[in-house]
């Protein structure tokens, strides 16, 4: 079966949304040891020591680019190449040897210089060929494209981005696009850049941001924390919990077609909850996400999580992990997932887009309280929903009234719209 395009795959789109929720964190810089590099390149010891002293020893993307361009302004291209290779190899002990094996070849410096000047003329194909096709041995696309990425003028279109094994693995995992990071030709690299640009445009991010996300998300899956962009969030606000809660709930519903979401205040220390229930009270899924406390699963397995744990792992990765224990589908099936699940996913998207707007909010029209019973905002329903008179097509939600399918959007304390989460043409 053909996979969806990258920008249409829920498993990846959720990761993009999580990145926005975290405040668009950058990739973690590396903490590198200069001694093996000084031993391999003693003639460049002053440069390497200077590079190490900057940013308290951390080497991130911004510093690599700044270093490469600053030295290139003085006609020095090898230093910038070294900075790229140090960053690219991170804590891999083979880095100094492999880099020296490249730079010891007679054509190496000439190839790097030609590539830099070709990029200045926005000729990506020639730059790629200078480094890969006719460049020094052992410099393949993975590291050559790292250099192209850092050396390219900022406003180039398409923008060169990195094509390494992690990016290729991510595209193979989350899209129908395949490209080799070991043997791609210049034409194949340009086609890759076009696909990345198209995907980024559909996701409303830049090509550079998309490559970073693919790269770092695959690194997380592979357990390589050197390249992760995880970011712990302290002092989580109510709005952040609410956005993360509905994002996690919608991810679950994409995998469990019988699940649905409502708001409850069950008591016993559980107040202001997002509650996932089956459409009937015989369902095998029950969870309460306490927006003022913790995340609690009661069925199929009793388990509790802190919000910080969810945010660090991410909603998509959390669902993929829980799927193994709870018996869910690990990956989302767009065919089998219900329209209502995508409706809640759309509400999650709205919550993410409005996360910094203190006047924006959303709530279920029906709230189930153990103290006061059911509360239904009938005024909202009559004013906004165009509610069918009998709701005969609407399934009950674990004993809740059928009006529980409706959610309201608020701005500044005023209800501005009501969304029917079960509308078949949503």
mmCIF file of C-alpha atoms in Angstrom:
data_model
loop_
_atom_site.group_PDB
_atom_site.id
_atom_site.type_symbol
_atom_site.label_atom_id
_atom_site.label_comp_id
_atom_site.label_asym_id
_atom_site.label_seq_id
_atom_site.Cartn_x
_atom_site.Cartn_y
_atom_site.Cartn_z
ATOM 1 C CA UNK A 1 0.000 0.000 0.000
ATOM 2 C CA UNK A 2 1.315 3.416 -0.934
ATOM 3 C CA UNK A 3 2.216 5.641 1.998
ATOM 4 C CA UNK A 4 0.808 9.168 2.320
ATOM 5 C CA UNK A 5 2.844 12.203 1.428
ATOM 6 C CA UNK A 6 4.950 13.505 4.297
ATOM 7 C CA UNK A 7 2.674 16.496 4.923
ATOM 8 C CA UNK A 8 -0.398 14.228 5.038
ATOM 9 C CA UNK A 9 0.903 11.558 7.405
ATOM 10 C CA UNK A 10 -0.629 12.036 10.891
ATOM 11 C CA UNK A 11 2.357 10.334 12.528
ATOM 12 C CA UNK A 12 4.635 13.083 11.229
ATOM 13 C CA UNK A 13 2.205 16.010 11.259
ATOM 14 C CA UNK A 14 1.699 15.477 14.989
ATOM 15 C CA UNK A 15 5.441 15.716 15.498
ATOM 16 C CA UNK A 16 5.426 19.055 13.687
ATOM 17 C CA UNK A 17 2.592 20.268 15.934
ATOM 18 C CA UNK A 18 4.472 19.129 19.039
ATOM 19 C CA UNK A 19 7.471 21.144 17.907
ATOM 20 C CA UNK A 20 5.283 24.251 17.690
ATOM 21 C CA UNK A 21 3.857 23.514 21.153
ATOM 22 C CA UNK A 22 7.361 23.279 22.596
ATOM 23 C CA UNK A 23 8.169 26.726 21.225
ATOM 24 C CA UNK A 24 10.048 25.533 18.094
ATOM 25 C CA UNK A 25 13.225 24.406 19.934
ATOM 26 C CA UNK A 26 16.463 24.233 17.996
ATOM 27 C CA UNK A 27 18.532 21.102 17.729
ATOM 28 C CA UNK A 28 20.748 20.548 20.740
ATOM 29 C CA UNK A 29 24.370 21.645 20.168
ATOM 30 C CA UNK A 30 27.131 19.085 20.623
ATOM 31 C CA UNK A 31 29.762 19.125 23.359
ATOM 32 C CA UNK A 32 32.931 18.066 21.562
ATOM 33 C CA UNK A 33 36.449 17.107 22.586
ATOM 34 C CA UNK A 34 39.061 19.114 20.626
ATOM 35 C CA UNK A 35 42.061 16.925 21.495
ATOM 36 C CA UNK A 36 41.567 14.169 18.855
ATOM 37 C CA UNK A 37 41.005 16.863 16.222
ATOM 38 C CA UNK A 38 44.139 18.780 17.275
ATOM 39 C CA UNK A 39 46.105 15.546 17.121
ATOM 40 C CA UNK A 40 44.853 14.896 13.581
ATOM 41 C CA UNK A 41 45.278 18.525 12.451
ATOM 42 C CA UNK A 42 48.101 20.080 14.547
ATOM 43 C CA UNK A 43 48.558 22.855 11.990
ATOM 44 C CA UNK A 44 45.027 24.027 12.781
ATOM 45 C CA UNK A 45 45.360 23.859 16.566
ATOM 46 C CA UNK A 46 44.808 27.622 17.072
ATOM 47 C CA UNK A 47 41.567 27.505 15.063
ATOM 48 C CA UNK A 48 40.326 24.409 16.875
ATOM 49 C CA UNK A 49 41.110 25.871 20.312
ATOM 50 C CA UNK A 50 39.314 29.097 19.380
ATOM 51 C CA UNK A 51 36.278 27.163 18.143
ATOM 52 C CA UNK A 52 36.186 25.154 21.374
ATOM 53 C CA UNK A 53 36.188 28.305 23.536
ATOM 54 C CA UNK A 54 33.125 29.762 21.827
ATOM 55 C CA UNK A 55 29.673 29.085 23.319
ATOM 56 C CA UNK A 56 31.294 27.385 26.340
ATOM 57 C CA UNK A 57 32.389 24.472 24.202
ATOM 58 C CA UNK A 58 29.037 23.775 22.582
ATOM 59 C CA UNK A 59 28.892 23.601 18.809
ATOM 60 C CA UNK A 60 25.472 24.166 17.272
ATOM 61 C CA UNK A 61 24.168 24.901 13.810
ATOM 62 C CA UNK A 62 24.339 28.686 14.179
ATOM 63 C CA UNK A 63 27.969 28.664 15.276
ATOM 64 C CA UNK A 64 28.998 26.284 12.470
ATOM 65 C CA UNK A 65 27.407 28.532 9.851
ATOM 66 C CA UNK A 66 28.862 31.689 11.384
ATOM 67 C CA UNK A 67 32.349 30.139 11.514
ATOM 68 C CA UNK A 68 32.240 28.849 7.940
ATOM 69 C CA UNK A 69 31.119 32.174 6.457
ATOM 70 C CA UNK A 70 33.498 34.272 8.562
ATOM 71 C CA UNK A 71 36.551 32.306 7.464
ATOM 72 C CA UNK A 72 35.344 32.149 3.855
ATOM 73 C CA UNK A 73 35.259 35.960 3.802
ATOM 74 C CA UNK A 74 39.028 35.775 4.303
ATOM 75 C CA UNK A 75 39.426 33.129 1.598
ATOM 76 C CA UNK A 76 39.870 30.335 4.142
ATOM 77 C CA UNK A 77 37.646 27.379 3.285
ATOM 78 C CA UNK A 78 39.256 24.467 5.098
ATOM 79 C CA UNK A 79 38.403 25.880 8.554
ATOM 80 C CA UNK A 80 34.729 26.041 7.718
ATOM 81 C CA UNK A 81 34.836 22.492 6.385
ATOM 82 C CA UNK A 82 36.457 21.323 9.630
ATOM 83 C CA UNK A 83 33.717 22.965 11.687
ATOM 84 C CA UNK A 84 31.089 21.137 9.619
ATOM 85 C CA UNK A 85 32.808 17.790 10.045
ATOM 86 C CA UNK A 86 33.247 18.235 13.802
ATOM 87 C CA UNK A 87 29.555 19.033 14.153
ATOM 88 C CA UNK A 88 28.554 16.206 11.815
ATOM 89 C CA UNK A 89 30.535 13.527 13.607
ATOM 90 C CA UNK A 90 29.530 14.739 17.085
ATOM 91 C CA UNK A 91 30.805 12.100 19.552
ATOM 92 C CA UNK A 92 31.820 9.591 16.849
ATOM 93 C CA UNK A 93 35.499 8.840 17.514
ATOM 94 C CA UNK A 94 36.071 8.067 13.824
ATOM 95 C CA UNK A 95 35.534 11.712 12.851
ATOM 96 C CA UNK A 96 39.135 13.036 12.944
ATOM 97 C CA UNK A 97 40.562 10.058 11.029
ATOM 98 C CA UNK A 98 37.865 10.114 8.354
ATOM 99 C CA UNK A 99 38.121 13.866 7.909
ATOM 100 C CA UNK A 100 41.909 13.725 7.576
ATOM 101 C CA UNK A 101 41.547 10.924 5.013
ATOM 102 C CA UNK A 102 39.452 13.312 2.911
ATOM 103 C CA UNK A 103 41.569 16.434 3.358
ATOM 104 C CA UNK A 104 44.880 14.662 2.666
ATOM 105 C CA UNK A 105 43.817 14.162 -0.962
ATOM 106 C CA UNK A 106 45.256 16.705 -3.437
ATOM 107 C CA UNK A 107 41.874 17.790 -4.802
ATOM 108 C CA UNK A 108 40.116 18.256 -1.461
ATOM 109 C CA UNK A 109 40.680 21.990 -0.852
ATOM 110 C CA UNK A 110 39.993 22.794 -4.513
ATOM 111 C CA UNK A 111 36.679 20.892 -4.378
ATOM 112 C CA UNK A 112 35.567 22.696 -1.209
ATOM 113 C CA UNK A 113 36.493 26.083 -2.703
ATOM 114 C CA UNK A 114 34.678 25.352 -5.968
ATOM 115 C CA UNK A 115 31.577 24.232 -4.066
ATOM 116 C CA UNK A 116 31.495 27.426 -1.997
ATOM 117 C CA UNK A 117 31.763 29.675 -5.056
ATOM 118 C CA UNK A 118 29.155 27.660 -6.986
ATOM 119 C CA UNK A 119 26.741 28.161 -4.106
ATOM 120 C CA UNK A 120 27.438 31.891 -4.203
ATOM 121 C CA UNK A 121 26.167 31.726 -7.801
ATOM 122 C CA UNK A 122 23.166 29.643 -6.610
ATOM 123 C CA UNK A 123 24.359 26.690 -8.677
ATOM 124 C CA UNK A 124 23.573 23.785 -6.385
ATOM 125 C CA UNK A 125 24.196 21.121 -9.016
ATOM 126 C CA UNK A 126 27.777 22.296 -9.687
ATOM 127 C CA UNK A 127 28.470 22.637 -5.971
ATOM 128 C CA UNK A 128 27.227 19.091 -5.372
ATOM 129 C CA UNK A 129 29.267 17.709 -8.238
ATOM 130 C CA UNK A 130 32.410 19.469 -6.986
ATOM 131 C CA UNK A 131 32.158 17.686 -3.644
ATOM 132 C CA UNK A 132 30.585 14.355 -4.574
ATOM 133 C CA UNK A 133 30.800 13.466 -8.262
ATOM 134 C CA UNK A 134 34.348 14.731 -8.896
ATOM 135 C CA UNK A 135 35.399 15.452 -5.333
ATOM 136 C CA UNK A 136 37.730 13.599 -2.988
ATOM 137 C CA UNK A 137 37.149 9.956 -2.192
ATOM 138 C CA UNK A 138 35.138 9.064 0.927
ATOM 139 C CA UNK A 139 33.136 12.317 0.909
ATOM 140 C CA UNK A 140 29.651 11.083 0.152
ATOM 141 C CA UNK A 141 26.312 12.907 -0.003
ATOM 142 C CA UNK A 142 25.699 12.782 3.752
ATOM 143 C CA UNK A 143 28.622 15.003 4.694
ATOM 144 C CA UNK A 144 28.843 16.887 1.396
ATOM 145 C CA UNK A 145 25.265 18.125 1.836
ATOM 146 C CA UNK A 146 26.075 19.196 5.381
ATOM 147 C CA UNK A 147 28.666 21.520 3.892
ATOM 148 C CA UNK A 148 26.234 22.753 1.215
ATOM 149 C CA UNK A 149 23.637 23.455 3.900
ATOM 150 C CA UNK A 150 25.952 25.586 6.018
ATOM 151 C CA UNK A 151 27.718 27.325 3.102
ATOM 152 C CA UNK A 152 24.633 28.305 1.091
ATOM 153 C CA UNK A 153 23.405 31.927 0.972
ATOM 154 C CA UNK A 154 20.449 32.399 3.274
ATOM 155 C CA UNK A 155 17.845 33.258 0.635
ATOM 156 C CA UNK A 156 18.641 30.507 -1.879
ATOM 157 C CA UNK A 157 15.662 28.820 -3.509
ATOM 158 C CA UNK A 158 15.566 25.892 -3.188
ATOM 159 C CA UNK A 159 17.474 25.995 0.083
ATOM 160 C CA UNK A 160 20.123 23.247 0.325
ATOM 161 C CA UNK A 161 19.449 20.986 3.302
ATOM 162 C CA UNK A 162 21.148 17.928 4.702
ATOM 163 C CA UNK A 163 20.580 14.530 3.125
ATOM 164 C CA UNK A 164 22.018 11.951 5.501
ATOM 165 C CA UNK A 165 20.947 8.512 6.642
ATOM 166 C CA UNK A 166 18.576 9.836 9.326
ATOM 167 C CA UNK A 167 16.738 12.112 6.902
ATOM 168 C CA UNK A 168 16.502 9.329 4.311
ATOM 169 C CA UNK A 169 15.222 6.962 7.017
ATOM 170 C CA UNK A 170 12.589 9.481 8.093
ATOM 171 C CA UNK A 171 11.307 9.966 4.557
ATOM 172 C CA UNK A 172 11.099 6.210 4.108
ATOM 173 C CA UNK A 173 9.230 5.883 7.418
ATOM 174 C CA UNK A 174 6.728 8.727 7.044
ATOM 175 C CA UNK A 175 6.330 9.247 3.283
ATOM 176 C CA UNK A 176 6.354 7.529 -0.082
ATOM 177 C CA UNK A 177 9.589 9.300 -1.097
ATOM 178 C CA UNK A 178 12.839 7.349 -1.253
ATOM 179 C CA UNK A 179 16.354 8.687 -1.743
ATOM 180 C CA UNK A 180 19.805 7.314 -0.919
ATOM 181 C CA UNK A 181 22.094 9.281 1.365
ATOM 182 C CA UNK A 182 25.025 7.175 0.167
ATOM 183 C CA UNK A 183 24.734 7.298 -3.627
ATOM 184 C CA UNK A 184 22.403 10.147 -4.676
ATOM 185 C CA UNK A 185 23.357 11.946 -7.887
ATOM 186 C CA UNK A 186 23.182 15.713 -8.257
ATOM 187 C CA UNK A 187 19.821 15.360 -10.033
ATOM 188 C CA UNK A 188 18.464 13.133 -7.275
ATOM 189 C CA UNK A 189 19.623 15.648 -4.666
ATOM 190 C CA UNK A 190 17.818 18.465 -6.485
ATOM 191 C CA UNK A 191 14.671 16.321 -6.666
ATOM 192 C CA UNK A 192 15.017 15.711 -2.921
ATOM 193 C CA UNK A 193 15.246 19.472 -2.306
ATOM 194 C CA UNK A 194 12.080 19.998 -4.346
ATOM 195 C CA UNK A 195 10.222 17.377 -2.306
ATOM 196 C CA UNK A 196 11.413 18.908 0.954
ATOM 197 C CA UNK A 197 10.386 22.395 -0.235
ATOM 198 C CA UNK A 198 6.914 21.177 -1.262
ATOM 199 C CA UNK A 199 6.455 19.332 2.038
ATOM 200 C CA UNK A 200 7.634 22.331 4.054
ATOM 201 C CA UNK A 201 5.256 24.649 2.223
ATOM 202 C CA UNK A 202 2.320 22.364 2.994
ATOM 203 C CA UNK A 203 3.372 22.154 6.641
ATOM 204 C CA UNK A 204 3.869 25.946 6.805
ATOM 205 C CA UNK A 205 7.497 25.724 7.894
ATOM 206 C CA UNK A 206 10.833 26.249 6.128
ATOM 207 C CA UNK A 207 12.869 23.540 4.386
ATOM 208 C CA UNK A 208 15.563 23.951 7.018
ATOM 209 C CA UNK A 209 13.027 23.462 9.817
ATOM 210 C CA UNK A 210 11.575 20.391 8.114
ATOM 211 C CA UNK A 211 14.990 18.761 7.713
ATOM 212 C CA UNK A 212 15.747 19.502 11.369
ATOM 213 C CA UNK A 213 12.471 17.880 12.445
ATOM 214 C CA UNK A 214 12.933 14.744 10.346
ATOM 215 C CA UNK A 215 16.537 14.448 11.503
ATOM 216 C CA UNK A 216 15.891 14.927 15.215
ATOM 217 C CA UNK A 217 12.704 12.829 15.348
ATOM 218 C CA UNK A 218 14.452 9.848 13.771
ATOM 219 C CA UNK A 219 17.357 10.388 16.182
ATOM 220 C CA UNK A 220 14.888 10.090 19.071
ATOM 221 C CA UNK A 221 13.447 6.880 17.644
ATOM 222 C CA UNK A 222 16.970 5.489 17.286
ATOM 223 C CA UNK A 223 17.872 6.458 20.855
ATOM 224 C CA UNK A 224 20.556 8.980 19.856
ATOM 225 C CA UNK A 225 20.122 11.807 22.343
ATOM 226 C CA UNK A 226 23.091 13.773 20.980
ATOM 227 C CA UNK A 227 20.883 14.909 18.115
ATOM 228 C CA UNK A 228 17.553 15.246 19.917
ATOM 229 C CA UNK A 229 15.561 18.467 20.209
ATOM 230 C CA UNK A 230 13.644 17.384 23.270
ATOM 231 C CA UNK A 231 12.804 20.270 25.526
ATOM 232 C CA UNK A 232 11.420 19.929 29.014
ATOM 233 C CA UNK A 233 8.859 22.570 29.929
ATOM 234 C CA UNK A 234 8.627 23.641 33.535
ATOM 235 C CA UNK A 235 5.699 25.485 35.085
ATOM 236 C CA UNK A 236 3.293 24.138 32.464
ATOM 237 C CA UNK A 237 0.320 26.427 32.035
ATOM 238 C CA UNK A 238 -3.302 25.294 32.003
ATOM 239 C CA UNK A 239 -3.520 26.231 28.310
ATOM 240 C CA UNK A 240 -0.455 24.097 27.515
ATOM 241 C CA UNK A 241 -1.906 21.102 29.353
ATOM 242 C CA UNK A 242 -5.170 21.564 27.501
ATOM 243 C CA UNK A 243 -3.455 21.669 24.090
ATOM 244 C CA UNK A 244 -1.244 18.668 24.884
ATOM 245 C CA UNK A 245 -4.238 16.809 26.318
ATOM 246 C CA UNK A 246 -6.431 17.146 23.266
ATOM 247 C CA UNK A 247 -3.458 16.368 21.004
ATOM 248 C CA UNK A 248 -2.797 13.132 22.899
ATOM 249 C CA UNK A 249 -6.510 12.286 22.959
ATOM 250 C CA UNK A 250 -6.862 12.817 19.212
ATOM 251 C CA UNK A 251 -3.808 10.625 18.570
ATOM 252 C CA UNK A 252 -5.408 7.872 20.642
ATOM 253 C CA UNK A 253 -8.717 8.239 18.801
ATOM 254 C CA UNK A 254 -6.948 7.926 15.455
ATOM 255 C CA UNK A 255 -5.816 4.475 16.618
ATOM 256 C CA UNK A 256 -8.912 3.449 18.615
ATOM 257 C CA UNK A 257 -11.982 4.161 16.461
ATOM 258 C CA UNK A 258 -14.448 3.589 19.312
ATOM 259 C CA UNK A 259 -12.892 6.245 21.554
ATOM 260 C CA UNK A 260 -14.269 9.735 22.023
ATOM 261 C CA UNK A 261 -13.469 12.741 24.221
ATOM 262 C CA UNK A 262 -15.549 14.778 26.660
ATOM 263 C CA UNK A 263 -14.975 16.915 29.752
ATOM 264 C CA UNK A 264 -15.663 15.696 33.289
ATOM 265 C CA UNK A 265 -15.203 16.624 36.914
ATOM 266 C CA UNK A 266 -15.427 13.186 38.531
ATOM 267 C CA UNK A 267 -14.305 14.272 42.011
ATOM 268 C CA UNK A 268 -12.002 12.405 44.374
ATOM 269 C CA UNK A 269 -9.225 14.828 43.525
ATOM 270 C CA UNK A 270 -10.057 14.637 39.833
ATOM 271 C CA UNK A 271 -11.360 17.962 38.540
ATOM 272 C CA UNK A 272 -11.240 19.656 35.167
ATOM 273 C CA UNK A 273 -10.495 16.523 33.159
ATOM 274 C CA UNK A 274 -10.425 15.477 29.552
ATOM 275 C CA UNK A 275 -11.971 12.014 29.686
ATOM 276 C CA UNK A 276 -11.608 9.401 26.959
ATOM 277 C CA UNK A 277 -14.433 6.896 26.878
ATOM 278 C CA UNK A 278 -15.894 4.336 24.533
ATOM 279 C CA UNK A 279 -19.125 5.149 22.729
ATOM 280 C CA UNK A 280 -20.799 2.688 25.086
ATOM 281 C CA UNK A 281 -19.976 1.891 28.685
ATOM 282 C CA UNK A 282 -18.693 -1.523 27.661
ATOM 283 C CA UNK A 283 -15.644 -0.037 25.961
ATOM 284 C CA UNK A 284 -12.153 -1.212 26.886
ATOM 285 C CA UNK A 285 -10.614 2.270 27.073
ATOM 286 C CA UNK A 286 -10.972 4.676 29.964
ATOM 287 C CA UNK A 287 -8.644 7.548 30.798
ATOM 288 C CA UNK A 288 -8.812 10.904 32.572
ATOM 289 C CA UNK A 289 -6.349 13.673 31.764
ATOM 290 C CA UNK A 290 -6.498 15.890 34.842
ATOM 291 C CA UNK A 291 -5.594 19.388 33.627
ATOM 292 C CA UNK A 292 -4.672 20.337 37.193
ATOM 293 C CA UNK A 293 -2.995 17.045 38.095
ATOM 294 C CA UNK A 294 -1.781 14.005 36.191
ATOM 295 C CA UNK A 295 -2.693 11.691 33.310
ATOM 296 C CA UNK A 296 -4.513 8.537 34.425
ATOM 297 C CA UNK A 297 -5.307 5.405 32.397
ATOM 298 C CA UNK A 298 -7.786 2.972 33.988
ATOM 299 C CA UNK A 299 -8.471 0.641 31.041
ATOM 300 C CA UNK A 300 -7.021 -1.471 29.511
ATOM 301 C CA UNK A 301 -4.156 -1.044 32.029
ATOM 302 C CA UNK A 302 -3.936 1.137 35.120
ATOM 303 C CA UNK A 303 -1.095 3.604 34.623
ATOM 304 C CA UNK A 304 -0.327 7.186 35.617
ATOM 305 C CA UNK A 305 1.901 9.780 33.927
ATOM 306 C CA UNK A 306 2.972 13.332 34.634
ATOM 307 C CA UNK A 307 2.389 16.030 32.029
ATOM 308 C CA UNK A 308 6.137 16.681 31.893
ATOM 309 C CA UNK A 309 6.697 13.075 30.851
ATOM 310 C CA UNK A 310 4.176 13.379 28.019
ATOM 311 C CA UNK A 311 5.685 16.621 26.784
ATOM 312 C CA UNK A 312 9.226 15.259 26.810
ATOM 313 C CA UNK A 313 8.286 12.134 24.855
ATOM 314 C CA UNK A 314 5.619 13.700 22.638
ATOM 315 C CA UNK A 315 2.059 12.610 21.864
ATOM 316 C CA UNK A 316 2.868 10.616 18.718
ATOM 317 C CA UNK A 317 5.769 8.758 20.317
ATOM 318 C CA UNK A 318 3.711 8.168 23.487
ATOM 319 C CA UNK A 319 0.925 6.539 21.480
ATOM 320 C CA UNK A 320 3.382 4.405 19.534
ATOM 321 C CA UNK A 321 4.910 3.245 22.833
ATOM 322 C CA UNK A 322 1.557 2.568 24.556
ATOM 323 C CA UNK A 323 0.300 0.707 21.489
ATOM 324 C CA UNK A 324 2.669 -2.146 22.254
ATOM 325 C CA UNK A 325 1.168 -2.631 25.740
ATOM 326 C CA UNK A 326 -2.429 -1.596 25.145
ATOM 327 C CA UNK A 327 -2.996 -3.494 21.909
ATOM 328 C CA UNK A 328 -3.603 -0.448 19.695
ATOM 329 C CA UNK A 329 -2.427 -0.070 16.139
ATOM 330 C CA UNK A 330 1.052 1.415 16.393
ATOM 331 C CA UNK A 331 0.601 3.524 13.267
ATOM 332 C CA UNK A 332 -2.421 5.523 12.198
ATOM 333 C CA UNK A 333 -4.626 4.031 9.509
ATOM 334 C CA UNK A 334 -6.280 6.869 7.628
ATOM 335 C CA UNK A 335 -8.788 4.463 6.124
ATOM 336 C CA UNK A 336 -9.943 2.911 9.411
ATOM 337 C CA UNK A 337 -9.811 6.050 11.563
ATOM 338 C CA UNK A 338 -13.195 7.680 12.079
ATOM 339 C CA UNK A 339 -14.158 11.142 10.892
ATOM 340 C CA UNK A 340 -14.745 12.150 14.511
ATOM 341 C CA UNK A 341 -11.092 11.421 15.327
ATOM 342 C CA UNK A 342 -9.992 13.841 12.610
ATOM 343 C CA UNK A 343 -12.459 16.402 13.951
ATOM 344 C CA UNK A 344 -10.777 16.254 17.358
ATOM 345 C CA UNK A 345 -7.391 16.366 15.615
ATOM 346 C CA UNK A 346 -8.501 19.599 13.925
ATOM 347 C CA UNK A 347 -9.535 21.030 17.295
ATOM 348 C CA UNK A 348 -6.062 20.123 18.594
ATOM 349 C CA UNK A 349 -4.544 22.031 15.681
ATOM 350 C CA UNK A 350 -6.637 25.092 16.587
ATOM 351 C CA UNK A 351 -5.508 24.826 20.216
ATOM 352 C CA UNK A 352 -1.862 24.706 19.128
ATOM 353 C CA UNK A 353 -2.244 27.682 16.803
ATOM 354 C CA UNK A 354 -3.802 29.728 19.617
ATOM 355 C CA UNK A 355 -1.541 28.561 22.441
ATOM 356 C CA UNK A 356 -0.184 32.092 23.031
ATOM 357 C CA UNK A 357 -3.609 33.782 22.837
ATOM 358 C CA UNK A 358 -4.866 34.151 26.436
ATOM 359 C CA UNK A 359 -8.374 35.019 25.222
ATOM 360 C CA UNK A 360 -8.876 31.815 23.200
ATOM 361 C CA UNK A 361 -10.366 28.660 24.727
ATOM 362 C CA UNK A 362 -12.475 25.595 23.923
ATOM 363 C CA UNK A 363 -14.814 23.429 25.989
ATOM 364 C CA UNK A 364 -17.270 20.573 25.609
ATOM 365 C CA UNK A 365 -20.914 21.686 25.670
ATOM 366 C CA UNK A 366 -21.645 18.854 28.132
ATOM 367 C CA UNK A 367 -19.736 18.529 31.410
ATOM 368 C CA UNK A 368 -20.197 15.499 33.673
ATOM 369 C CA UNK A 369 -19.719 16.305 37.362
ATOM 370 C CA UNK A 370 -20.000 13.756 40.156
ATOM 371 C CA UNK A 371 -21.324 16.516 42.419
ATOM 372 C CA UNK A 372 -23.749 18.413 40.197
ATOM 373 C CA UNK A 373 -24.543 15.811 37.562
ATOM 374 C CA UNK A 374 -24.681 16.709 33.907
ATOM 375 C CA UNK A 375 -24.450 20.320 32.793
ATOM 376 C CA UNK A 376 -25.520 21.086 29.227
ATOM 377 C CA UNK A 377 -25.093 24.493 27.637
ATOM 378 C CA UNK A 378 -28.427 24.511 25.826
ATOM 379 C CA UNK A 379 -28.150 28.200 24.914
ATOM 380 C CA UNK A 380 -24.949 27.555 23.005
ATOM 381 C CA UNK A 381 -26.486 24.630 21.146
ATOM 382 C CA UNK A 382 -29.598 26.540 20.128
ATOM 383 C CA UNK A 383 -27.637 29.579 19.035
ATOM 384 C CA UNK A 384 -24.826 28.039 17.034
ATOM 385 C CA UNK A 385 -25.051 24.361 16.201
ATOM 386 C CA UNK A 386 -28.004 23.930 13.865
ATOM 387 C CA UNK A 387 -28.559 20.815 15.938
ATOM 388 C CA UNK A 388 -30.723 18.095 14.342
ATOM 389 C CA UNK A 389 -33.899 17.776 16.382
ATOM 390 C CA UNK A 390 -33.627 14.100 17.299
ATOM 391 C CA UNK A 391 -29.847 13.368 17.067
ATOM 392 C CA UNK A 392 -30.829 9.862 15.974
ATOM 393 C CA UNK A 393 -27.590 9.381 14.025
ATOM 394 C CA UNK A 394 -25.388 10.351 16.984
ATOM 395 C CA UNK A 395 -24.077 7.504 19.153
ATOM 396 C CA UNK A 396 -24.131 7.889 22.919
ATOM 397 C CA UNK A 397 -20.824 8.452 24.660
ATOM 398 C CA UNK A 398 -20.610 6.067 27.608
ATOM 399 C CA UNK A 399 -24.025 7.102 28.873
ATOM 400 C CA UNK A 400 -23.563 10.811 28.192
ATOM 401 C CA UNK A 401 -26.293 12.696 26.291
ATOM 402 C CA UNK A 402 -25.701 12.929 22.570
ATOM 403 C CA UNK A 403 -25.084 16.666 22.896
ATOM 404 C CA UNK A 404 -21.645 15.727 24.263
ATOM 405 C CA UNK A 405 -20.438 15.553 20.651
ATOM 406 C CA UNK A 406 -20.492 19.380 20.526
ATOM 407 C CA UNK A 407 -17.587 21.629 21.545
ATOM 408 C CA UNK A 408 -17.610 25.412 21.809
ATOM 409 C CA UNK A 409 -14.919 27.955 20.910
ATOM 410 C CA UNK A 410 -14.506 31.011 23.140
ATOM 411 C CA UNK A 411 -12.715 34.298 22.598
ATOM 412 C CA UNK A 412 -12.474 36.735 25.474
ATOM 413 C CA UNK A 413 -15.066 34.804 27.452
ATOM 414 C CA UNK A 414 -17.648 34.901 24.648
ATOM 415 C CA UNK A 415 -18.770 31.814 22.771
ATOM 416 C CA UNK A 416 -18.069 32.427 19.076
ATOM 417 C CA UNK A 417 -18.873 29.043 17.533
ATOM 418 C CA UNK A 418 -19.887 25.463 18.229
ATOM 419 C CA UNK A 419 -18.260 22.522 16.428
ATOM 420 C CA UNK A 420 -20.118 19.283 15.727
ATOM 421 C CA UNK A 421 -17.418 16.656 16.286
ATOM 422 C CA UNK A 422 -19.514 13.891 14.738
ATOM 423 C CA UNK A 423 -20.456 15.670 11.511
ATOM 424 C CA UNK A 424 -19.699 13.142 8.745
ATOM 425 C CA UNK A 425 -18.542 15.861 6.346
ATOM 426 C CA UNK A 426 -16.294 17.636 8.877
#
